[in-house]
């Protein structure tokens, strides 16, 4: 099993979610977060345009999904096709346990 974590600079969440549904990925966790990347965020004009402020952190979206190893390339392809700006991180999951049923392994996803 793999954990796919995506940090998006723009709100492409729905397009990615719909693409993942089409290949049977149902579980997806989405969070609105704040952070900074390599590039500075857009300037904010304050005080009726007389002052320019560059925020330290910008709004971003984080998506997390646990998938089977066999769907890795397909999931990454969907994210790349439907996302405009961001990063994809892939991690190995050692163990997964369903709290309600006690099931373990890929049957939990």
GROMACS .gro file of C-alpha atoms in nm:
model
  109
    1UNK     CA    1   0.000   0.000   0.000
    2UNK     CA    2   0.109   0.354  -0.071
    3UNK     CA    3   0.014   0.694   0.067
    4UNK     CA    4  -0.016   0.965  -0.197
    5UNK     CA    5   0.007   1.317  -0.056
    6UNK     CA    6  -0.049   1.612  -0.288
    7UNK     CA    7   0.010   1.977  -0.206
    8UNK     CA    8  -0.175   2.199  -0.454
    9UNK     CA    9  -0.110   2.569  -0.503
   10UNK     CA   10  -0.448   2.614  -0.670
   11UNK     CA   11  -0.789   2.460  -0.606
   12UNK     CA   12  -0.788   2.165  -0.847
   13UNK     CA   13  -0.941   1.936  -0.585
   14UNK     CA   14  -1.270   1.855  -0.762
   15UNK     CA   15  -1.109   1.770  -1.096
   16UNK     CA   16  -0.860   1.537  -0.927
   17UNK     CA   17  -1.131   1.382  -0.709
   18UNK     CA   18  -1.353   1.305  -1.009
   19UNK     CA   19  -1.060   1.149  -1.195
   20UNK     CA   20  -0.975   0.928  -0.898
   21UNK     CA   21  -1.339   0.817  -0.863
   22UNK     CA   22  -1.333   0.693  -1.222
   23UNK     CA   23  -1.057   0.442  -1.138
   24UNK     CA   24  -1.214   0.327  -0.813
   25UNK     CA   25  -1.024   0.540  -0.561
   26UNK     CA   26  -1.298   0.633  -0.316
   27UNK     CA   27  -1.113   0.742  -0.002
   28UNK     CA   28  -0.966   1.089  -0.021
   29UNK     CA   29  -0.884   1.333   0.257
   30UNK     CA   30  -0.873   1.703   0.167
   31UNK     CA   31  -0.743   1.983   0.388
   32UNK     CA   32  -0.710   2.355   0.331
   33UNK     CA   33  -0.367   2.450   0.462
   34UNK     CA   34  -0.130   2.745   0.460
   35UNK     CA   35   0.230   2.726   0.352
   36UNK     CA   36   0.499   2.865   0.130
   37UNK     CA   37   0.685   2.728  -0.168
   38UNK     CA   38   0.980   2.836  -0.377
   39UNK     CA   39   0.792   3.120  -0.542
   40UNK     CA   40   0.652   3.411  -0.339
   41UNK     CA   41   0.277   3.443  -0.325
   42UNK     CA   42   0.074   3.709  -0.501
   43UNK     CA   43   0.098   4.064  -0.370
   44UNK     CA   44  -0.193   4.204  -0.172
   45UNK     CA   45  -0.270   4.572  -0.217
   46UNK     CA   46  -0.377   4.722   0.115
   47UNK     CA   47  -0.491   5.069   0.221
   48UNK     CA   48  -0.677   5.140  -0.103
   49UNK     CA   49  -0.380   5.033  -0.313
   50UNK     CA   50  -0.121   5.260  -0.150
   51UNK     CA   51   0.060   4.974   0.028
   52UNK     CA   52   0.178   4.640  -0.111
   53UNK     CA   53   0.198   4.339   0.117
   54UNK     CA   54   0.352   4.001   0.028
   55UNK     CA   55   0.211   3.736   0.264
   56UNK     CA   56   0.454   3.494   0.427
   57UNK     CA   57   0.218   3.197   0.375
   58UNK     CA   58  -0.045   3.128   0.108
   59UNK     CA   59  -0.353   2.910   0.098
   60UNK     CA   60  -0.292   2.563  -0.041
   61UNK     CA   61  -0.482   2.235  -0.057
   62UNK     CA   62  -0.355   1.899   0.069
   63UNK     CA   63  -0.497   1.573  -0.063
   64UNK     CA   64  -0.418   1.235   0.090
   65UNK     CA   65  -0.514   0.892  -0.037
   66UNK     CA   66  -0.407   0.538   0.050
   67UNK     CA   67  -0.389   0.322  -0.263
   68UNK     CA   68  -0.269  -0.021  -0.372
   69UNK     CA   69   0.080  -0.041  -0.521
   70UNK     CA   70  -0.063  -0.139  -0.860
   71UNK     CA   71  -0.247   0.195  -0.904
   72UNK     CA   72   0.049   0.424  -0.836
   73UNK     CA   73   0.126   0.530  -1.194
   74UNK     CA   74  -0.241   0.567  -1.284
   75UNK     CA   75  -0.312   0.788  -0.979
   76UNK     CA   76  -0.007   1.005  -1.040
   77UNK     CA   77  -0.110   1.046  -1.405
   78UNK     CA   78  -0.459   1.163  -1.305
   79UNK     CA   79  -0.317   1.413  -1.057
   80UNK     CA   80  -0.071   1.550  -1.313
   81UNK     CA   81  -0.341   1.577  -1.581
   82UNK     CA   82  -0.590   1.756  -1.353
   83UNK     CA   83  -0.362   1.966  -1.131
   84UNK     CA   84  -0.190   2.285  -1.239
   85UNK     CA   85   0.061   2.366  -0.964
   86UNK     CA   86   0.191   2.155  -0.677
   87UNK     CA   87   0.388   1.854  -0.561
   88UNK     CA   88   0.312   1.482  -0.528
   89UNK     CA   89   0.472   1.273  -0.251
   90UNK     CA   90   0.456   0.894  -0.237
   91UNK     CA   91   0.522   0.698   0.086
   92UNK     CA   92   0.510   0.330   0.175
   93UNK     CA   93   0.240   0.225   0.425
   94UNK     CA   94   0.354  -0.055   0.655
   95UNK     CA   95   0.021  -0.144   0.812
   96UNK     CA   96  -0.343  -0.041   0.794
   97UNK     CA   97  -0.614  -0.146   1.042
   98UNK     CA   98  -0.988  -0.081   1.016
   99UNK     CA   99  -1.101   0.022   1.365
  100UNK     CA  100  -1.463  -0.092   1.325
  101UNK     CA  101  -1.404  -0.437   1.172
  102UNK     CA  102  -1.049  -0.518   1.276
  103UNK     CA  103  -0.958  -0.596   0.913
  104UNK     CA  104  -0.598  -0.539   0.815
  105UNK     CA  105  -0.415  -0.481   0.490
  106UNK     CA  106  -0.553  -0.372   0.153
  107UNK     CA  107  -0.909  -0.469   0.249
  108UNK     CA  108  -0.914  -0.157   0.470
  109UNK     CA  109  -0.885   0.071   0.168
   0.00000   0.00000   0.00000
